[in-house]
Coordinates of C-alpha atoms in Angstrom, one line a residue:
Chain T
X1 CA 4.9 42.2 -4.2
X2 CA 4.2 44.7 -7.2
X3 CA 7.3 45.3 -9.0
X4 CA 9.0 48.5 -8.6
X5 CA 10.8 49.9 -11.7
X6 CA 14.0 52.1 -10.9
X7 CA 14.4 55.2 -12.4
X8 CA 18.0 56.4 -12.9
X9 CA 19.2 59.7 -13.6
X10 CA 18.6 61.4 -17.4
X11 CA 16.0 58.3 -17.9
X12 CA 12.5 57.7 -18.1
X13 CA 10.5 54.4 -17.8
X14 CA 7.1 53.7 -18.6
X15 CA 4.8 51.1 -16.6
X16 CA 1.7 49.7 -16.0
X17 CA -0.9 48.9 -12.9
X18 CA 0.6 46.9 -10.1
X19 CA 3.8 48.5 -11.0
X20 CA 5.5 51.5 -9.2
X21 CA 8.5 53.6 -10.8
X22 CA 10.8 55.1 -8.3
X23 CA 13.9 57.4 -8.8
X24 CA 16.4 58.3 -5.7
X25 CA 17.5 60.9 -4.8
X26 CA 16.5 63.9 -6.8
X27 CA 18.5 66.9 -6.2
X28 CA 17.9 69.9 -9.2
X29 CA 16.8 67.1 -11.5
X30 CA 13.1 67.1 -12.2
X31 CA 11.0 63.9 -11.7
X32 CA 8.1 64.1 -14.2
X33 CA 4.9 61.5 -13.3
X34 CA 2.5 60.8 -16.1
X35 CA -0.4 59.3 -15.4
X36 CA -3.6 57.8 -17.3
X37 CA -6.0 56.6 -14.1
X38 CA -8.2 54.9 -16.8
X39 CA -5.6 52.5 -18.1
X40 CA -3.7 52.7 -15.7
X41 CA -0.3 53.4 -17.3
X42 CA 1.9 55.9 -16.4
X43 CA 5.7 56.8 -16.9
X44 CA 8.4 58.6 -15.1
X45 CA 11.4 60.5 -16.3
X46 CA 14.2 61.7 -14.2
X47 CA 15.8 64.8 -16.2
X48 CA 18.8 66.6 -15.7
X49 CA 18.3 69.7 -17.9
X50 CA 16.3 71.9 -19.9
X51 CA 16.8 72.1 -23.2
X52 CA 18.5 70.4 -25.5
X53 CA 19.0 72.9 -27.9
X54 CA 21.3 74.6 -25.3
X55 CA 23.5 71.6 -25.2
X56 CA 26.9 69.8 -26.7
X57 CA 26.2 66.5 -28.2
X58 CA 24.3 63.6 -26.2
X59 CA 23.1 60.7 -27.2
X60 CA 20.5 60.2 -24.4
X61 CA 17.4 62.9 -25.2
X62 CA 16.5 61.6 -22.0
X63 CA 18.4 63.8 -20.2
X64 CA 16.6 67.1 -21.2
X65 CA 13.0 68.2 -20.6
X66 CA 12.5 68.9 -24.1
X67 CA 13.4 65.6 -25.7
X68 CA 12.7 63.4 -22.6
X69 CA 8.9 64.3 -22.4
X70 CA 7.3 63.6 -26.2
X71 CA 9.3 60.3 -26.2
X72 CA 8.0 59.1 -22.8
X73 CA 4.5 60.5 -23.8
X74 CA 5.1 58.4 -27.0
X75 CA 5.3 55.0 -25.5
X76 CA 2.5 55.9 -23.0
X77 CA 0.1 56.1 -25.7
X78 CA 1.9 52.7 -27.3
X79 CA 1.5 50.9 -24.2
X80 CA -2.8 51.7 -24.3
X81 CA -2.6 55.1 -22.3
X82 CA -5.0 57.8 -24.0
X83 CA -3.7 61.3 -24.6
X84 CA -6.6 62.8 -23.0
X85 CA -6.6 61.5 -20.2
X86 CA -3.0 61.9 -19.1
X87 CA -2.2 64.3 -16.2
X88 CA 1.4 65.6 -15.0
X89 CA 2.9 65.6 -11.4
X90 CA 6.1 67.1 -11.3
X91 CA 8.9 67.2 -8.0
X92 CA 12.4 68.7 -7.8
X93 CA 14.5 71.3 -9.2
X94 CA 15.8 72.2 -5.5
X95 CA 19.1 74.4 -5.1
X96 CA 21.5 71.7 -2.7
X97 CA 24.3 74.3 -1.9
X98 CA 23.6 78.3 -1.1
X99 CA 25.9 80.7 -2.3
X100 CA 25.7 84.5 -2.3
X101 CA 26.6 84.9 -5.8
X102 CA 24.8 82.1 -7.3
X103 CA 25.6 81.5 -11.0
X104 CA 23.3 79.9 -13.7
X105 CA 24.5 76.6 -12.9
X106 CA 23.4 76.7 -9.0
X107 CA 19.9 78.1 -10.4
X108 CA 19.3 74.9 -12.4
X109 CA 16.6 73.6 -10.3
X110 CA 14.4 76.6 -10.7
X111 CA 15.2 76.7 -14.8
X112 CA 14.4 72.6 -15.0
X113 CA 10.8 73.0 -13.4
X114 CA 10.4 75.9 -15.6
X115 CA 11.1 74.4 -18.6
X116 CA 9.5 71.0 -17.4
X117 CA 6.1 73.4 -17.3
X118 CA 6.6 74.9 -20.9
X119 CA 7.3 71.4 -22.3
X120 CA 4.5 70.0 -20.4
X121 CA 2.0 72.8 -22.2
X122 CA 3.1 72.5 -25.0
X123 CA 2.3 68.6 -24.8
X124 CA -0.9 69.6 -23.6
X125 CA -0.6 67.8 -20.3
X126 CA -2.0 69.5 -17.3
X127 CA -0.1 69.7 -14.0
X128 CA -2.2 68.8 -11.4
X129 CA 0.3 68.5 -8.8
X130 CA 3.9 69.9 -7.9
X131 CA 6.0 70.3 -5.2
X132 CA 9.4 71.3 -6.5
X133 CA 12.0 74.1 -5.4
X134 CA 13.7 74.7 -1.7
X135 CA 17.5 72.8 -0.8
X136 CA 16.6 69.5 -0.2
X137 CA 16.9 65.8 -2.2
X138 CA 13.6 64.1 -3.2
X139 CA 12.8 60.6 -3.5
X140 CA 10.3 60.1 -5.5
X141 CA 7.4 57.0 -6.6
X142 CA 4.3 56.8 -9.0
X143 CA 2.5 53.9 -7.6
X144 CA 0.6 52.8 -11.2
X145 CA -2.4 51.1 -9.3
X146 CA -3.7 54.6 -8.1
X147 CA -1.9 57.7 -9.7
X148 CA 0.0 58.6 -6.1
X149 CA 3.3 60.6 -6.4
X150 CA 4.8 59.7 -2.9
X151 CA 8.2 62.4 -2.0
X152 CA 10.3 61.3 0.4
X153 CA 12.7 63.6 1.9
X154 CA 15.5 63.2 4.3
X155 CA 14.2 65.8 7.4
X156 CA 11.4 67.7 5.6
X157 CA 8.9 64.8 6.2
X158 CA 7.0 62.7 3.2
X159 CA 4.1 63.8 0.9
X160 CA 1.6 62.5 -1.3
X161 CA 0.3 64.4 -4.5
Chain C
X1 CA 43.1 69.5 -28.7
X2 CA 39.4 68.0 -28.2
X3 CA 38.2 67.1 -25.0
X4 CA 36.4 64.1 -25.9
X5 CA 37.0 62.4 -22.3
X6 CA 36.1 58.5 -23.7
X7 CA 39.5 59.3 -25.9
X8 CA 41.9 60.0 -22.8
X9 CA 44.9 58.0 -23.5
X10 CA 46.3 55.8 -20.6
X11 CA 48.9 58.2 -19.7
X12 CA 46.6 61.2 -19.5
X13 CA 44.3 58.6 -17.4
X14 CA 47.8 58.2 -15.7
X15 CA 48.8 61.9 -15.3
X16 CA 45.8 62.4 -13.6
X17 CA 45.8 59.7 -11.1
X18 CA 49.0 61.0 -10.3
X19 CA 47.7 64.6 -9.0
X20 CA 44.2 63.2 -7.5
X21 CA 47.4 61.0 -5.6
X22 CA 49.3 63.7 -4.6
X23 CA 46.5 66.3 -3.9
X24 CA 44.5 64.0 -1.9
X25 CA 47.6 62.9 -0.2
X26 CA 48.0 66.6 0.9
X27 CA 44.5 67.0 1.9
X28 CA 44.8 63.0 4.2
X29 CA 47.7 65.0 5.9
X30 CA 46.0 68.0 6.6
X31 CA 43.0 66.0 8.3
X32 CA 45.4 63.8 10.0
X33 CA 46.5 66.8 11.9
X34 CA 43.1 68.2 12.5
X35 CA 41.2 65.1 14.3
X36 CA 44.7 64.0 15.3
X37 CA 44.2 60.3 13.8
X38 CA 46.0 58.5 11.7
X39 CA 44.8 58.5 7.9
X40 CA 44.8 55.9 5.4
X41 CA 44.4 56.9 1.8
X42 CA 43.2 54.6 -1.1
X43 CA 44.6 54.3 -4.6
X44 CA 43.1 57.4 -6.5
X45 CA 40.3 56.3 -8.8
X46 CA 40.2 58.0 -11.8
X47 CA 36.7 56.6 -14.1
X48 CA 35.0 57.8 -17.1
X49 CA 31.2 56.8 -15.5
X50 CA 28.3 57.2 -17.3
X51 CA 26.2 60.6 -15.4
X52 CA 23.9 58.2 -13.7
X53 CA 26.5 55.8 -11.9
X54 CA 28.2 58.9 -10.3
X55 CA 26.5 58.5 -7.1
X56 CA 27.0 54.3 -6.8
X57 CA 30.4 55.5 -5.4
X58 CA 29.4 56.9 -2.6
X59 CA 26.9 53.8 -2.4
X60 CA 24.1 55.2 -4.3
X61 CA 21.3 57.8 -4.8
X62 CA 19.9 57.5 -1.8
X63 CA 22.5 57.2 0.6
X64 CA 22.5 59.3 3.5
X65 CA 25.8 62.1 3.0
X66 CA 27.6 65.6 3.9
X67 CA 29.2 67.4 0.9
X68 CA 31.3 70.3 1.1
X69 CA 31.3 71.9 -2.0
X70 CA 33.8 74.2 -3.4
X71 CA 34.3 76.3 -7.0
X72 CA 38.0 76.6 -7.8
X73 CA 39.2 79.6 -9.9
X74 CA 41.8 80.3 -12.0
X75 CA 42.9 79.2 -15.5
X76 CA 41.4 76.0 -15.0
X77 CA 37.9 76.3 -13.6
X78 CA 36.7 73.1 -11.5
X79 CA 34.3 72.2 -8.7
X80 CA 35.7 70.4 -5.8
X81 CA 32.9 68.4 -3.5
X82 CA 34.0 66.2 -0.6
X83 CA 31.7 63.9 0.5
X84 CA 31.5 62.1 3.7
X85 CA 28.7 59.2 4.4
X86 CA 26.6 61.2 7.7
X87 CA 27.9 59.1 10.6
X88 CA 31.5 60.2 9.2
X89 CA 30.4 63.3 9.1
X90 CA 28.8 63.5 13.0
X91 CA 32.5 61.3 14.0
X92 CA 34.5 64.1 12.2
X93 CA 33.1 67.1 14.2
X94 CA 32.3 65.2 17.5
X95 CA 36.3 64.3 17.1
X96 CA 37.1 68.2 15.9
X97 CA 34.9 69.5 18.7
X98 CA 36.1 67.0 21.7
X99 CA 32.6 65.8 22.5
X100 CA 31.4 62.5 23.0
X101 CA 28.0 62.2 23.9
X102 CA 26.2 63.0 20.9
X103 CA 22.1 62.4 21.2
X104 CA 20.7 64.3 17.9
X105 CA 21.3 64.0 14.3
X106 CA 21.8 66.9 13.0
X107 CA 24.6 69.3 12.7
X108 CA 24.0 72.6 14.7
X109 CA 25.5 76.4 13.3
X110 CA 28.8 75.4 15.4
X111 CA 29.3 71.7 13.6
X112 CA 28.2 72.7 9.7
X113 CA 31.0 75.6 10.5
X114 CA 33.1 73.0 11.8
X115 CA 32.3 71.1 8.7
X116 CA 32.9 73.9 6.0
X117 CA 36.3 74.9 7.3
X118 CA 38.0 70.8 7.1
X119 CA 36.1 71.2 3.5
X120 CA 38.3 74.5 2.9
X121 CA 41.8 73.1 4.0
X122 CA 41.2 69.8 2.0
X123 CA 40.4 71.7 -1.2
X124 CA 43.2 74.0 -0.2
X125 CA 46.2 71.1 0.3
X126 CA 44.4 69.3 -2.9
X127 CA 45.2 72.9 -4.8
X128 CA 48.5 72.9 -3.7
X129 CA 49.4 70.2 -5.7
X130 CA 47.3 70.6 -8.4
X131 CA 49.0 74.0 -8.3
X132 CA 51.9 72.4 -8.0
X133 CA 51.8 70.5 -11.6
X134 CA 50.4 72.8 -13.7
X135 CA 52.2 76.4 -12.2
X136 CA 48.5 77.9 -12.3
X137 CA 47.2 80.0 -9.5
X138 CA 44.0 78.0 -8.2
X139 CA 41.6 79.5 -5.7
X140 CA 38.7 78.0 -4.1
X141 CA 35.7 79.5 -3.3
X142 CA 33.9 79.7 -0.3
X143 CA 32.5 76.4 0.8
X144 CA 29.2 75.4 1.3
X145 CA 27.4 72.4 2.8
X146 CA 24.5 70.3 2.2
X147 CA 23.5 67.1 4.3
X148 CA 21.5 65.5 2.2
X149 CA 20.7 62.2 -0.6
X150 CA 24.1 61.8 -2.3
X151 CA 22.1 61.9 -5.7
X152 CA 20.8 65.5 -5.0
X153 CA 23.8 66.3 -3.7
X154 CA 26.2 64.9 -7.0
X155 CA 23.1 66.7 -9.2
X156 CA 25.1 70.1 -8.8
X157 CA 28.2 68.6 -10.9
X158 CA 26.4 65.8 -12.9
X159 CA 23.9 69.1 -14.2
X160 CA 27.3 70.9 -15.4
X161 CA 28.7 68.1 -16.8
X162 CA 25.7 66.6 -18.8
X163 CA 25.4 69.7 -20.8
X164 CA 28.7 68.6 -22.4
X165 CA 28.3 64.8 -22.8
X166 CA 26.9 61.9 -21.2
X167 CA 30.1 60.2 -18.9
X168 CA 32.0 62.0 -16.1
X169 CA 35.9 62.1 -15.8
X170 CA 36.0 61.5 -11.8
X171 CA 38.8 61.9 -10.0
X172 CA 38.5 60.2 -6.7
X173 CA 40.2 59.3 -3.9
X174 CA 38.4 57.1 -0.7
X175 CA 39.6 58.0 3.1
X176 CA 39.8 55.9 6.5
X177 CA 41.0 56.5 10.0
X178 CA 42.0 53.5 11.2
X179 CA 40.1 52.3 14.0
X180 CA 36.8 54.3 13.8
X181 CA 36.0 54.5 10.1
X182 CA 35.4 58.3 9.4
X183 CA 35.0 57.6 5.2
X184 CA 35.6 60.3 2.9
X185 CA 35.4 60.9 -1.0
X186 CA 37.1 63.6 -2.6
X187 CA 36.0 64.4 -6.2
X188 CA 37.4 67.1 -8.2
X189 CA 35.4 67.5 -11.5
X190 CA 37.4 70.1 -14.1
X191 CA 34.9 72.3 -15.9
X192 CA 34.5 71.8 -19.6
X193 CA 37.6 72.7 -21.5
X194 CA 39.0 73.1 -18.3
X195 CA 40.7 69.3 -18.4
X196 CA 42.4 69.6 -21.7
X197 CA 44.2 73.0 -19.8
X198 CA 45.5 71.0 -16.9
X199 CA 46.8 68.0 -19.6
X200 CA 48.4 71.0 -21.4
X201 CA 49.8 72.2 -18.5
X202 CA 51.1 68.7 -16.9
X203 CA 52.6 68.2 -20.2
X204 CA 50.5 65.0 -21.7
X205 CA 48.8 65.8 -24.4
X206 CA 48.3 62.6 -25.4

């Protein structure tokens, strides 16, 4: 069986064909796929917020969008991907709990996708897929054989992008 | 005082299993009343994790849970989220409502309200002890629930806390019934700045 490389929270992992790289349970995290169909290497990160910039000190940049992305693009390109060819499929930011007067930090979900699309632009990297947003947990895989972004959900069934 | 949580001295560390003790306590006796069964309480945990082990206690990212999840206000700003594994959860309000032929998973209108109200007495007897200590006034928001991975579900704190550092301070204490294993985790996560207030207040400072 192909291995399957586990993606925890505020990480990324980059992998190549017959790999998969899976992260569980995705709440207002973002999971960020990269993919180069050529080479076949891809790499997915698992981040928690942001912008680092808006942060107290950490010593993982692997928990913001901002720092996460270029690094995870970075050894991509090390490990034979091609700039060029890379595409992005992003999943998550969901709001879990609903409350009439949600603050800033409930609204994280919606600001992580955001900034995961600024970061992504400014990369360069198209987003060919997404499915991010509503109240629900996300599981989610890049199979590195074919470029597939499988989300599994708890009740609101299991997609492919 | 700085609230670098990996410098907690053992006494803090002990300060604090001392109220997650005594709150929790509160809050085993409060749903020993409601479902009428007796409670047994473990040993309060209180860890410094790294933001991604968080969920392993409640037995991962991807485990299948209910949380209740409260704000607390007052001079100490926290989040409160108790989490029960989902058969707990189904047990708990089957017990609450009297019924005993359950056939669907899922929690209708009647059970999540069920739900959100044993969330709102727990985080109340937890506040009165943590009241209790620190003479502050603490008052907890309205709850509200999500049925869910425990990963996404954790996210909400683990999000607040990773914009000051990379480790948690989690307070934690595990609950049983006795015969028919209803489980239950109770976190309390103090806000930034808010731990180094409730140490104050305790009287540890270091």
């Amino acid at each position: 069986m192909a291995e399957l490389i586990k993606v925890g929270m505020a990480d990324y992992k980059v992998g190549a064909n017959p790999a998969s790289l899976i992260s569980y349970g995705l709440g207002s995290c973002v999971g960020i796929a990269l993919y180069d169909p050529v080479a076949k290497v891809g790499g997915l990160a698992h981040i928690m917020l942001p912008d680092s910039k808006q942060a107290r000190s950490s010593e993982n940049p692997a928990k913001f969008a901002d720092t996460c992305l270029p690094l995870m693009l970075a050894d991509m390109i090390r490990d034979g991907a091609t700039k060029m060819r890379i595409t992005a499929k992003i999943a998550g930011g969901a709001q879990m709990f609903t409350f009439a007067n949600a603050t800033d930090i409930m609204r994280v979900g919606e600001r992580n996708s955001e900034a995961v699309r600024v970061v992504l632009k400014q990369l360069a990297l198209k987003i060919v897929a997404e499915d991010t947003g509503g109240n629900y947990g996300r599981t989610v895989e890049l199979n590195l054989t074919n470029g597939i972004f499988r989300i599994k959900t708890i009740d609101k069934g299991e997609k492919e992008l | 005082m700085t609230e670098d949580i990996l410098k907690l001295s053992d006494s803090q560390l002990d300060a604090l299993k001392e109220v997650g003790n005594v709150g929790a306590g509160n809050a085993a006796t409060a749903l020993s009343q409601i479902i009428q069964r007796k409670i047994d309480m473990a040993v309060p945990q209180v860890a410094i994790l790294p933001l991604g082990e968080v969920p392993d206690v409640v037995g991962g990212p991807d485990t299948m849970v209910a949380g209740v999840f409260l704000r607390v206000y007052g001079p100490a700003p926290s989040s409160i989220l108790f989490i029960l594994p989902r058969e707990s959860a189904f047990y708990l309000v089957d017990t609450l409502m009297g019924r005993t032929d359950r056939k669907e998973d899922i929690l209708d209108d009647m059970d999540q309200s069920a739900l959100l109200e044993i969330g709102n007495i727990l985080a109340g007897a937890y506040l009165n002890a943590l009241s209790y200590f620190t003479k502050f006034t603490m008052l907890p928001s309205i709850p509200a629930l999500a049925m869910d991975m425990a990963g996404a579900i954790l996210s909400i704190i683990l999000i607040q806390l990773g914009q000051m550092g990379d480790h948690a301070l989690v307070i934690e204490t595990e609950f049983t019934t006795e015969a028919d294993g209803v489980k239950g985790h109770f976190f309390l996560i103090p806000d930034p700045g808010s731990l180094s207030t409730i140490l104050s207040a305790i009287g540890v400072k270091e």
